[in-house]
XYZ file of C-alpha atoms in Angstrom:
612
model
C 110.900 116.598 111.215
C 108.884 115.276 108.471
C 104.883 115.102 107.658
C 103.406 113.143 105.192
C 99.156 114.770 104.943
C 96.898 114.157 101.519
C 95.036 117.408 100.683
C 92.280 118.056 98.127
C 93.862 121.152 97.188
C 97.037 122.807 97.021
C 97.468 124.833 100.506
C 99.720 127.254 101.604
C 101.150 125.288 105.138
C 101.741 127.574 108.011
C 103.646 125.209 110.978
C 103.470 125.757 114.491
C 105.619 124.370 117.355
C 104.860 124.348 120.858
C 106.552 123.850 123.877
C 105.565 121.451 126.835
C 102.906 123.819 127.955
C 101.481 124.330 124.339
C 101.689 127.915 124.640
C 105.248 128.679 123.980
C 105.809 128.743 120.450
C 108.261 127.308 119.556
C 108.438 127.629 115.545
C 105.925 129.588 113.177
C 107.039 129.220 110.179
C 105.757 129.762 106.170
C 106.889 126.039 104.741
C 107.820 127.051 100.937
C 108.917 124.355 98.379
C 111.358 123.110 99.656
C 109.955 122.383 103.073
C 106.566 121.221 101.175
C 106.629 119.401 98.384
C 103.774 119.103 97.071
C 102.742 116.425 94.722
C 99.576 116.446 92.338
C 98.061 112.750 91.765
C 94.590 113.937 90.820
C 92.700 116.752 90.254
C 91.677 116.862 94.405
C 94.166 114.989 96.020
C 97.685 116.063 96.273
C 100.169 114.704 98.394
C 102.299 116.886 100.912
C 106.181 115.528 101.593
C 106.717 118.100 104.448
C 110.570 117.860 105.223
C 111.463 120.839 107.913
C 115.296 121.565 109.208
C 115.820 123.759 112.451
C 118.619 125.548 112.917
C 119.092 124.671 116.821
C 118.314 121.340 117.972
C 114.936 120.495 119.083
C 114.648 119.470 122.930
C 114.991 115.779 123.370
C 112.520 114.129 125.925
C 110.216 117.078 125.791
C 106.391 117.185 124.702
C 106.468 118.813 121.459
C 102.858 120.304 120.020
C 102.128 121.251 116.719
C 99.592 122.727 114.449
C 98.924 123.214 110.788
C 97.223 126.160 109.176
C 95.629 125.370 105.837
C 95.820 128.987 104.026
C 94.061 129.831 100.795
C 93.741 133.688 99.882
C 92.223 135.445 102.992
C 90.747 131.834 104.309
C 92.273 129.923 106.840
C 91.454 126.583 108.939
C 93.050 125.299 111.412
C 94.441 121.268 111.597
C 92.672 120.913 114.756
C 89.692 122.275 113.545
C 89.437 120.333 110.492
C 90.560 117.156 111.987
C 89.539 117.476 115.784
C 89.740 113.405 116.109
C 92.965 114.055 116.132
C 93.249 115.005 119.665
C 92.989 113.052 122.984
C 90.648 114.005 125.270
C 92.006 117.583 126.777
C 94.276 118.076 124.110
C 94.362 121.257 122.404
C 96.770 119.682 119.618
C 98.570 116.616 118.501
C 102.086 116.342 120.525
C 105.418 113.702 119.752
C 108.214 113.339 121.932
C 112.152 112.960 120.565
C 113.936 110.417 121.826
C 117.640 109.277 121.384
C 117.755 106.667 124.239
C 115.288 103.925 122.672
C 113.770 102.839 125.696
C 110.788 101.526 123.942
C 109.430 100.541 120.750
C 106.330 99.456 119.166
C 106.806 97.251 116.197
C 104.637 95.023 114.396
C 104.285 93.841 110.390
C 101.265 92.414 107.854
C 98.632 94.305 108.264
C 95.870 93.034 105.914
C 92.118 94.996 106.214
C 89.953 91.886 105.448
C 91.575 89.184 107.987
C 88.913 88.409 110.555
C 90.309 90.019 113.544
C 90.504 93.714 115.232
C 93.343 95.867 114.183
C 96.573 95.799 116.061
C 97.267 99.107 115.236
C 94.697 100.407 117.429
C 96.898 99.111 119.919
C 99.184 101.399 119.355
C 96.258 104.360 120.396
C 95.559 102.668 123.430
C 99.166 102.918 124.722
C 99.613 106.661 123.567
C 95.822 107.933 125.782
C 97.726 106.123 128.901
C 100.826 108.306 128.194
C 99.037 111.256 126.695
C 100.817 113.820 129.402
C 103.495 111.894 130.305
C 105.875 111.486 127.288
C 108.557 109.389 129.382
C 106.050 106.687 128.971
C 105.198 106.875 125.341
C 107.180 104.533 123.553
C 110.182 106.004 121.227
C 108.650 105.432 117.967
C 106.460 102.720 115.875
C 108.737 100.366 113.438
C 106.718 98.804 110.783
C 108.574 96.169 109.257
C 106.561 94.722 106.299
C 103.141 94.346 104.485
C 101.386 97.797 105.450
C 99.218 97.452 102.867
C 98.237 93.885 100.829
C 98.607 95.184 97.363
C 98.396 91.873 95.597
C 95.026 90.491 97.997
C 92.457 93.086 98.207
C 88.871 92.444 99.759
C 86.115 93.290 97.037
C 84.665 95.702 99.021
C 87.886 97.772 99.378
C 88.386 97.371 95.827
C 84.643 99.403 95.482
C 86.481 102.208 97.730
C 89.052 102.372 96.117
C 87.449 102.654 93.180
C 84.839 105.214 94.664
C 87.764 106.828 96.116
C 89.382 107.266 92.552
C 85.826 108.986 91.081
C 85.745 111.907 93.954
C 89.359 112.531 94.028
C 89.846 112.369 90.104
C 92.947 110.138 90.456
C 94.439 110.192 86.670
C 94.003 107.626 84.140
C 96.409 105.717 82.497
C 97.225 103.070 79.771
C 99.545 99.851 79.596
C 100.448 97.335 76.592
C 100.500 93.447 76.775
C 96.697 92.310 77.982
C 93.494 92.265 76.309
C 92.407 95.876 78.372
C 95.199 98.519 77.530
C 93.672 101.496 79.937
C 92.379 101.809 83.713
C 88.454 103.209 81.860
C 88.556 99.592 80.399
C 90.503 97.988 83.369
C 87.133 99.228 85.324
C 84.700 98.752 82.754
C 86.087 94.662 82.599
C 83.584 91.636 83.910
C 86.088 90.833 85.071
C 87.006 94.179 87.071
C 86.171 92.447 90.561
C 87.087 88.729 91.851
C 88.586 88.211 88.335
C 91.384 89.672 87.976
C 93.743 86.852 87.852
C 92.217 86.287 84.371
C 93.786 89.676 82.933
C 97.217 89.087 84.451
C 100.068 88.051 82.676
C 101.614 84.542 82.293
C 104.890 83.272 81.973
C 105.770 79.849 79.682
C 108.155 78.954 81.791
C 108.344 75.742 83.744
C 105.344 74.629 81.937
C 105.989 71.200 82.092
C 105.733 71.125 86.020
C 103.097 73.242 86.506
C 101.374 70.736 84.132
C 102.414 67.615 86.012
C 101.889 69.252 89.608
C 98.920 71.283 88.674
C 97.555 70.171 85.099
C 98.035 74.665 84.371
C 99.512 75.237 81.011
C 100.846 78.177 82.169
C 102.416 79.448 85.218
C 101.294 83.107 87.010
C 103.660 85.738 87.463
C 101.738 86.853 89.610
C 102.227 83.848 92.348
C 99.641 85.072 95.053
C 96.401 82.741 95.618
C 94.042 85.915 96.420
C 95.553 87.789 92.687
C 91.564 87.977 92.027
C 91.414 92.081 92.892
C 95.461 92.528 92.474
C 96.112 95.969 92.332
C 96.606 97.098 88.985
C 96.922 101.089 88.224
C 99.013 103.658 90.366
C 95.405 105.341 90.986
C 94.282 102.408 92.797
C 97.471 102.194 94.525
C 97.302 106.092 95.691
C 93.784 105.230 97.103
C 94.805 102.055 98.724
C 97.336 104.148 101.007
C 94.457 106.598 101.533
C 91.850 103.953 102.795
C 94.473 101.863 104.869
C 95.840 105.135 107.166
C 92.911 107.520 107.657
C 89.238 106.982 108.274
C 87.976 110.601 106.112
C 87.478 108.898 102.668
C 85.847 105.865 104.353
C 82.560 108.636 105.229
C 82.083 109.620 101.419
C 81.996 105.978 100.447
C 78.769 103.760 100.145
C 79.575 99.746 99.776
C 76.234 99.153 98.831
C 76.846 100.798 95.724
C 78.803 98.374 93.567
C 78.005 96.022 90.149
C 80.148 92.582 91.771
C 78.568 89.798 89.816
C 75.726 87.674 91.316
C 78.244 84.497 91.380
C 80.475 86.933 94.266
C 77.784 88.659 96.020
C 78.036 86.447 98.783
C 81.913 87.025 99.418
C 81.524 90.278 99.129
C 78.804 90.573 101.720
C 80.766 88.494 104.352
C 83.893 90.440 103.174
C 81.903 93.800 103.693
C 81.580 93.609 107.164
C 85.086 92.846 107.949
C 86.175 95.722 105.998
C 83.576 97.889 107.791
C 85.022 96.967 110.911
C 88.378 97.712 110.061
C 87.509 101.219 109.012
C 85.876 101.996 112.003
C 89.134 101.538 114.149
C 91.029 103.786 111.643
C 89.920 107.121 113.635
C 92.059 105.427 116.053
C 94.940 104.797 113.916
C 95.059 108.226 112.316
C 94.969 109.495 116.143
C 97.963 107.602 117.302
C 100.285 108.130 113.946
C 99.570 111.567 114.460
C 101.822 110.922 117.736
C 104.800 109.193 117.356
C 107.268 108.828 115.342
C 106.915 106.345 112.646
C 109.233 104.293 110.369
C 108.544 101.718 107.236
C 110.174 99.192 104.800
C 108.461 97.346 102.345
C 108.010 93.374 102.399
C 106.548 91.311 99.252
C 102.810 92.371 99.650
C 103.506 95.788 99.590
C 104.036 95.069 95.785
C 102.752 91.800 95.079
C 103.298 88.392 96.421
C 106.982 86.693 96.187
C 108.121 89.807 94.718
C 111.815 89.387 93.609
C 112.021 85.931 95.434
C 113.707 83.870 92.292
C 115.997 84.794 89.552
C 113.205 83.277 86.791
C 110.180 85.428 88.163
C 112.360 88.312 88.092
C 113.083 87.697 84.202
C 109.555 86.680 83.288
C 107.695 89.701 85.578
C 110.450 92.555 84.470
C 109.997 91.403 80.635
C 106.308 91.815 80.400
C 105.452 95.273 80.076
C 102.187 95.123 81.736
C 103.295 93.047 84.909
C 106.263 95.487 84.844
C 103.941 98.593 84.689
C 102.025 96.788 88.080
C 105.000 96.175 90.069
C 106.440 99.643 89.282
C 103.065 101.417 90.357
C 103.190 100.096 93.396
C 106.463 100.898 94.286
C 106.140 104.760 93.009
C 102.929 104.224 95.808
C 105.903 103.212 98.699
C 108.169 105.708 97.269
C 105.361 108.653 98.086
C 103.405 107.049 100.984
C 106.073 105.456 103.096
C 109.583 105.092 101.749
C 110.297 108.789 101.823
C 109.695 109.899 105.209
C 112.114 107.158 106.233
C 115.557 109.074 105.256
C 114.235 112.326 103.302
C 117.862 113.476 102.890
C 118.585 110.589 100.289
C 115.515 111.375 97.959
C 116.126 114.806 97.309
C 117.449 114.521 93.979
C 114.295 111.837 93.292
C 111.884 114.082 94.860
C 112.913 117.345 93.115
C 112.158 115.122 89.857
C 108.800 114.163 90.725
C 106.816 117.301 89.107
C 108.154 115.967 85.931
C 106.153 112.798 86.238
C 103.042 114.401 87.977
C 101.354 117.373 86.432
C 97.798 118.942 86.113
C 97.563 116.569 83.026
C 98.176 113.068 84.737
C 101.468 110.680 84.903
C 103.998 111.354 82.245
C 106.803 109.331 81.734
C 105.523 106.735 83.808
C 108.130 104.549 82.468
C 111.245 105.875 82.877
C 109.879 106.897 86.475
C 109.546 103.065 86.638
C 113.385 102.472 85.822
C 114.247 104.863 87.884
C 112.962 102.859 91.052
C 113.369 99.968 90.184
C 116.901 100.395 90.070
C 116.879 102.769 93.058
C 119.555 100.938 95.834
C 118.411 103.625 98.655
C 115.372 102.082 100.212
C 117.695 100.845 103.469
C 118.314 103.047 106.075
C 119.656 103.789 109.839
C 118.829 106.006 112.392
C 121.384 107.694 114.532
C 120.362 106.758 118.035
C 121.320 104.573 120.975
C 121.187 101.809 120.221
C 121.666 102.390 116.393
C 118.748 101.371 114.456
C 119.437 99.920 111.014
C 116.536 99.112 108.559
C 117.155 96.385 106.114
C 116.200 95.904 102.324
C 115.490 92.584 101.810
C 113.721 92.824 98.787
C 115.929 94.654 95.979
C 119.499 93.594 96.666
C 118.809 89.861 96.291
C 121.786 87.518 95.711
C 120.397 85.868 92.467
C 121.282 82.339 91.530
C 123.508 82.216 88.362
C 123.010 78.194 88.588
C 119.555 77.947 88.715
C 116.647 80.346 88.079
C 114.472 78.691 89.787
C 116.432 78.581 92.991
C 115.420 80.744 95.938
C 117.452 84.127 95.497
C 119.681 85.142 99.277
C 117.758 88.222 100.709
C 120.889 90.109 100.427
C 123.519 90.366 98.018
C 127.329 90.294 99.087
C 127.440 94.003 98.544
C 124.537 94.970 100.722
C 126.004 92.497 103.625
C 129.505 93.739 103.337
C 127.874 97.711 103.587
C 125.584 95.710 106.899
C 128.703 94.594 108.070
C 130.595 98.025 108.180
C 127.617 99.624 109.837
C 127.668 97.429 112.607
C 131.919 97.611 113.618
C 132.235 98.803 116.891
C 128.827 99.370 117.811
C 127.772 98.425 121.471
C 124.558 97.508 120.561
C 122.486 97.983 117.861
C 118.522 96.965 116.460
C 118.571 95.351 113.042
C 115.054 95.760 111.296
C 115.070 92.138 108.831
C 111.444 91.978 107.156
C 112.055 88.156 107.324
C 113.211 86.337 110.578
C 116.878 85.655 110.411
C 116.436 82.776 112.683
C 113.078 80.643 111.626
C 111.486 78.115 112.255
C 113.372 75.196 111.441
C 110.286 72.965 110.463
C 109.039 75.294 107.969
C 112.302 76.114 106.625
C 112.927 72.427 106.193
C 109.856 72.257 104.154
C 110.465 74.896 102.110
C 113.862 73.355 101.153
C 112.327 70.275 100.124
C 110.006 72.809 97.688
C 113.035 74.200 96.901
C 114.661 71.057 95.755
C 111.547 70.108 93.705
C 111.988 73.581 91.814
C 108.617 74.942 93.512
C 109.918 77.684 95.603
C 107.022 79.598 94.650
C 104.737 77.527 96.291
C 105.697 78.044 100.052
C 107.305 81.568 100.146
C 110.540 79.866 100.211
C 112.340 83.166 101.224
C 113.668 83.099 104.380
C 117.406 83.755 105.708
C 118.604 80.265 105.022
C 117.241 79.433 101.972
C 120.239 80.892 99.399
C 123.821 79.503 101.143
C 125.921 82.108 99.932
C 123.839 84.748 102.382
C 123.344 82.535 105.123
C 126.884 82.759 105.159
C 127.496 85.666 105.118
C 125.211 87.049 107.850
C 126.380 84.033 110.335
C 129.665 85.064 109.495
C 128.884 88.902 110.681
C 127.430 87.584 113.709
C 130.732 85.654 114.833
C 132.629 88.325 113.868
C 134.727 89.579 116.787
C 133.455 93.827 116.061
C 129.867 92.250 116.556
C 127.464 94.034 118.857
C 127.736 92.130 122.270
C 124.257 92.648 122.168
C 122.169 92.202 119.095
C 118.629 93.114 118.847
C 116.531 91.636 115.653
C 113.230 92.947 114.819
C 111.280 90.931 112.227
C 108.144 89.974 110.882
C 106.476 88.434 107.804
C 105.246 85.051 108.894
C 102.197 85.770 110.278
C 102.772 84.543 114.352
C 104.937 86.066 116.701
C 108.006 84.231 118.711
C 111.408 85.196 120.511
C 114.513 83.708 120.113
C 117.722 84.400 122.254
C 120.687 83.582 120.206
C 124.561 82.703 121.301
C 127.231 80.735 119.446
C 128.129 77.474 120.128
C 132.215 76.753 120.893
C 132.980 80.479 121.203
C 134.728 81.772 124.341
C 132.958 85.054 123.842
C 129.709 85.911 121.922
C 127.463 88.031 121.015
C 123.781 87.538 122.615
C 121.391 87.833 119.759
C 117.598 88.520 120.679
C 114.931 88.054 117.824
C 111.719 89.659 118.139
C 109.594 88.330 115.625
C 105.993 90.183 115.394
C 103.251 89.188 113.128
C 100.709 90.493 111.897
C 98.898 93.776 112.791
C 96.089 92.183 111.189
C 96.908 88.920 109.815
C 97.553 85.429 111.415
C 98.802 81.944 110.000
C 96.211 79.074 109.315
C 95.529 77.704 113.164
C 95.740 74.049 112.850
C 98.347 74.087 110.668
C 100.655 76.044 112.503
C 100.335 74.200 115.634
C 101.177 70.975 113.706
C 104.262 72.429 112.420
C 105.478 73.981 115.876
C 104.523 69.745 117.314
C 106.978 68.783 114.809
C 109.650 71.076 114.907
C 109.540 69.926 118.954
C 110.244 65.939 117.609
C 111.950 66.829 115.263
C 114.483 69.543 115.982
C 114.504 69.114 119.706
C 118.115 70.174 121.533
C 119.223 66.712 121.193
C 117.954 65.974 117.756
C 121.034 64.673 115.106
C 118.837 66.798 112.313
C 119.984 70.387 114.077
C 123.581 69.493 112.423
C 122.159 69.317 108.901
C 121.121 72.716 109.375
C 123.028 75.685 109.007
C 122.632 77.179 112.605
C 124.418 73.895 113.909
C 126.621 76.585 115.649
C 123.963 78.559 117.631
C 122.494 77.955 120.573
C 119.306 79.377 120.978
C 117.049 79.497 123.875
C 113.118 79.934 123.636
C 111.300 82.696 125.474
C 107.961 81.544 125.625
C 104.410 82.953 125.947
C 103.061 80.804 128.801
C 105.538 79.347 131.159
C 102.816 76.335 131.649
C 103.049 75.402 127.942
C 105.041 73.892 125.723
C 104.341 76.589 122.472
C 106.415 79.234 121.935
C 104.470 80.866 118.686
C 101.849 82.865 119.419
C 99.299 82.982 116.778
C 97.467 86.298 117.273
C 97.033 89.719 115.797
C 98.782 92.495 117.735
C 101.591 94.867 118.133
C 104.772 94.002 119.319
C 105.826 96.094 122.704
C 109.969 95.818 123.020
C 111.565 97.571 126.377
C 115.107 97.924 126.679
C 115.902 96.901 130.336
C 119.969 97.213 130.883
C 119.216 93.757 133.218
C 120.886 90.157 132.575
C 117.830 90.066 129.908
C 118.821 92.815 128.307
C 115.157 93.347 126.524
C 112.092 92.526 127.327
C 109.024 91.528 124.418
C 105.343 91.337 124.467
C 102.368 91.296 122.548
C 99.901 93.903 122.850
C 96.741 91.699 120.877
C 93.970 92.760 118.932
C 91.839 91.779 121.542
C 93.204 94.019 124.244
C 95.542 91.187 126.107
C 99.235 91.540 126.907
C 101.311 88.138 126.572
C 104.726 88.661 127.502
C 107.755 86.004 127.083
C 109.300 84.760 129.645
C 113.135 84.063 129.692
C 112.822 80.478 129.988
C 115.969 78.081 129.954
C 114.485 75.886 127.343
C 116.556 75.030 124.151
C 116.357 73.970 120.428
C-alpha cells in the first residue's frame, strides 16, 4: 500500500488498519524510514512517500479503513481529526477496497484549473458517497492518463498562490544560468513575473527563416505553448502547483486580492480569479474521493511543458540551454515526487534512497545531476498485475527520433520500448493498455497535422499522435495483428481534449483481435467548440466507409466501428468535461463506456453498427 500526504513538519506516522467493521484492527504499526520516506522541500512542507509491505496478503474485495496518527513528543492528532472532510457522512475514517477482477474503472486526462467548466474530478466523489458502504460498487481504481497539472499554462491567479504558497511554506530558493534573471528572488521580483513570462524564456535560432516567413518572429520558442506567459519556472513553484491542484488546505491561507499584476492584466486576472475560485472550492471534494480509491498516473506533455520531446530539433535546442533544461527537469523531479512514484514504488528505491542527497535543511543541492539522473530515467512505464493486466505506457521519453529530419514528428515509442510492449502482452487473454495519446485518431486531424508536418511546422498543431512517425505506426499495428494478441484489447487514452470510442478489428483476417478505444478528455479541459464540430463534419465527407482517402492512410487494414453518444445523431465526439466510467461486462460488447460530465450528466455510447 502506498500514501503520498504533504506535512509542515516532520511526524512520527503511526498506521492503522481496520477491518470491514472498522473496529478490528487490522495493522498498527510504527512506519520507520523505510516505510516513510520523508522528503524536506522547505522549511514547513515535507513530503511523505509512505510505501508499507504486509507479510500476509490483505483481503481482496473487503472494506479496508485506515487512520494516521501524527506523533510529535507526548502530542498526538489524529488524521481524522485534523482532516475530518475527509470522511463521508457516517464515516468514522477513510476506507479503499482491493480489487484484482477490474470490474470498473474511472479514467479521465487534462485537467487544467482555469478552463471554464466544473471539475470532473468531483465526479469521481459523487460515485464513491453512492458506494460509500458498499465497496462491490466502488469502481476498482482511478487511471489518470495525462495533464494532471498544466505546468506550461498557469492562470495568474494560481500563479499568486503559488507564489503565496511558496512564502508560508518556505519552499527553497534557487539559481539558473542563461537569462537575464539568474535566481527565483529575481525570477519574482521581474515585471515581468506575471503574464510575461514568455519574455524571459529561452529561444532557439533554429528554423529562423520560416518562422520569419510564416510568422515575421526572428526567433523561434522552445517553449512552443501559446499560454507560456506564467510557465512554470522553479521546482518551488512546481512543489506548490501539486499542492494547490490535489487538496483544498493551502487554498484557506491564501488571499487573491493580494497580488502586484500590472494594470495592463488586471482585467484577465479578475475574470481568471473567479474560475480559479471555483475550482478550489470543489477540491474538498477531490481530496475526499482520492482519499478512497486507488489511484494511478503517467505524465503527458503539460505535465512538463507543451510538445515536450515531440521533435528531434526541440529536443537538441531545449536540452542545450541550461536554463530551459533546468525548467523541464524541475518539473519532472515535481512528477517524480507527486505522482510518478506511487505508481511502481519497487522500481524507485534505489532513486528514492538518493533523494536526501538532493534535499536537505539547506535547500536543493545538486540540482543538476538530479536533473540527469531523470532525464535519463527509462522506468516511468509500468503494469499492474491484475485481471485483465493493466499496462501503463510512456509515451513521452522513449521517442523514436528522426535521424533524417529534425524537424520531423518523433514515433511515441522507440523500437525498444514496443518490442518490451510486445512481450508484455504474449499470451495474455485480455489486457488494458493506458496510451496518453489515442492510438486510433481522428483521421481529419491527423491528416492535418501531416500536412504541418510536411511543411516542417509540427510544432504548430501538436503533431504527435500514433501515426505521425511510420516506423512506430508500424510497429504497434504490427503487435495488434500479431497472432499472441489479446483477443480482446482494451485502450485507454486521452490528450485531445473530447472524448470518443472506437471498436477496432482487422480487415482480411480470419481471426482478430477486437480492439476497444476509450478515449476520455479532459477532467477540466475541452477543445475549441466550433472548430471541433467542423473537423468531425469533415472527417464524415471525407473519410466516410466508402471514401478512396481511408487507403492512403495507414489503418487501411482496420475496420472500426463508432459507438456513439446519441443514437439520434450523427457525432460521435463528445465535447465535454468529465470522467470517463469503463465497466467490464463479459457480454458480446465486452465493455461498456460513459461519461460522467462536469455538469452531473451520464452519456453513454451505444454499440452502434456504423463504420469509418
Amino acid at each position: 500500500m502506498t500514501f503520498w500526504l504533504v506535512t509542515r513538519q516532520a511526524y512520527q506516522l503511526q498506521f492503522q488498519l481496520y477491518a470491514e467493521d472498522e473496529r478490528t484492527l487490522l495493522a498498527d504499526m510504527a512506519l520507520d524510514c523505510r516505510q516513510n520516506q520523508q522528503v524536506r522541500i522547505g522549511e514547513q512542507a515535507f513530503i511523505n512517500l509512505i510505501s508499507i509491505n504486509f507479510q500476509d496478503a490483505l483481503p481482496l474485495n473487503t472494506l479496508l479503513s485506515y487512520n494516521f496518527i501524527f506523533g510529535t513528543g507526548e502530542q498526538q492528532q489524529l488524521l481524522t481529526e485534523l482532516m475530518p472532510e475527509l470522511l463521508y457522512a457516517g464515516q468514522k475514517y477513510p476506507n479503499f477496497m482491493i480489487k484484482f477482477d477490474l470490474q470498473q474503472i474511472l479514467h479521465g486526462s487534462c485537467r487544467k484549473p482555469h478552463f471554464d467548466s466544473a471539475d470532473g474530478l468531483v465526479q469521481v466523489d459523487n460515485v464513491i458517497a453512492n458506494s460509500i458502504n458498499e465497496g462491490q460498487l466502488r469502481p476498482a481504481m482511478l487511471m489518470m492518463s495525462g495533464d494532471q497539472i498544466y505546468a506550461d499554462d498557469v492562470a495568474g491567479p494560481m500563479l499568486v498562490a503559488i507564489h503565496q504558497v511558496i512564502e508560508l511554506l518556505g519552499l527553497y530558493d534557487e539559481t539558473w544560468q542563461g537569462t537575464v534573471v539568474s535566481s527565483s528572488d529575481e525570477l519574482f521580483a521581474s515585471p515581468f513575473c506575471y503574464y510575461q513570462r514568455d519574455q524571459l524564456l529561452p529561444k532557439n535560432d533554429a528554423n529562423k527563416a520560416v518562422y520569419e516567413k510564416i510568422f515575421s518572429a526572428s526567433k523561434k520558442p522552445i517553449f512552443t505553448s501559446v499560454n507560456a506567459k506564467n510557465h512554470l519556472v522553479t521546482l518551488a513553484e512546481v512543489f506548490a502547483m501539486y499542492l494547490l491542484t490535489w487538496s483544498p488546505m493551502m487554498w484557506r491561507l491564501v488571499d487573491l486580492t493580494s497580488h502586484r499584476v500590472a494594470e495592463p492584466f488586471a482585467e484577465k486576472y479578475r475574470i481568471e480569479s473567479k474560475t480559479i475560485e471555483q475550482f478550489s472550492a470543489g477540491l474538498s471534494a477531490v481530496g475526499r474521493a482520492l482519499a478512497h480509491i486507488p489511484s494511478y498516473m503517467i505524465f503527458d506533455d503539460h505535465d512538463i511543458t507543451d510538445d515536450w520531446n515531440l521533435t528531434r530539433g526541440w529536443e537538441e535546442a531545449a536540452y542545450q540551454h541550461p536554463f530551459s533544461k533546468q525548467i523541464i527537469g524541475n518539473a519532472l523531479i515535481g512528477y517524480w515526487l507527486c505522482q510518478g512514484w506511487g505508481n511502481a514504488p519497487d522500481k524507485f528505491i534505489e532513486l528514492n534512497q538518493e533523494a536526501n542527497n538532493y534535499f536537505t535543511d539547506n535547500g536543493y543541492l545538486q540540482q543538476e545531476q538530479l536533473i540527469d539522473a531523470l532525464l535519463a530515467w527509462d522506468q516511468w512505464h509500468y503494469s499492474l498485475a491484475t485481471s485483465p493486466k493493466v499496462i501503463v505506457l510512456d509515451t513521452r521519453t522513449q521517442r523514436w527520433r528522426s535521424e533524417s529530419n529534425a524537424n520531423k514528428p518523433s514515433g511515441l515509442m522507440d523500437w525498444e520500448a514496443l518490442s518490451e510492449l510486445q512481450q508484455e502482452l504474449i499470451n495474455e487473454p485480455e489486457v488494458i493498455l493506458v496510451s496518453p495519446a489515442p492510438i486510433y485518431g481522428v483521421k481529419m486531424i491527423e491528416a492535418i497535422q501531416r500536412i504541418f508536418t510536411f511543411i516542417g511546422l509540427p510544432l504548430v498543431v501538436d503533431a504527435e499522435n500514433w501515426m505521425a512517425h511510420s516506423g512506430t505506426a508500424n510497429v504497434m499495428l504490427n503487435i495488434f495483428r500479431h497472432h499472441k494478441t489479446p483477443p480482446d484489447f482494451i485502450i485507454l487514452s486521452g490528450d485531445v481534449h473530447y472524448s470518443f470510442f472506437y471498436e477496432v478489428t482487422h480487415r482480411f483476417r480470419r481471426n482478430s483481435s477486437r480492439i476497444f478505444q476509450i478515449t476520455a478528455s479532459g477532467i477540466k479541459n475541452q477543445f475549441p467548440s466550433g472548430l471541433l464540430k467542423w473537423l468531425e463534419r469533415l472527417n464524415r465527407y471525407l473519410y466516410g466507409s466508402r471514401s478512396p482517402l481511408n487507403w492512403f492512410t495507414k489503418r487501411r487494414r482496420m475496420k472500426i466501428q463508432v459507438r456513439k453518444p446519441d443514437l439520434e445523431q450523427r457525432n460521435a465526439l463528445i465535447n465535454q468535461s468529465g470522467i470517463g466510467l469503463i465497466t467490464l461486462t463479459h457480454d458480446e460488447q465486452v465493455v461498456k463506456a460513459e461519461l460522467l460530465t462536469a455538469n452531473n450528466k451520464r452519456v453513454l455510447f451505444h454499440p452502434l453498427n456504423t463504420r469509418e
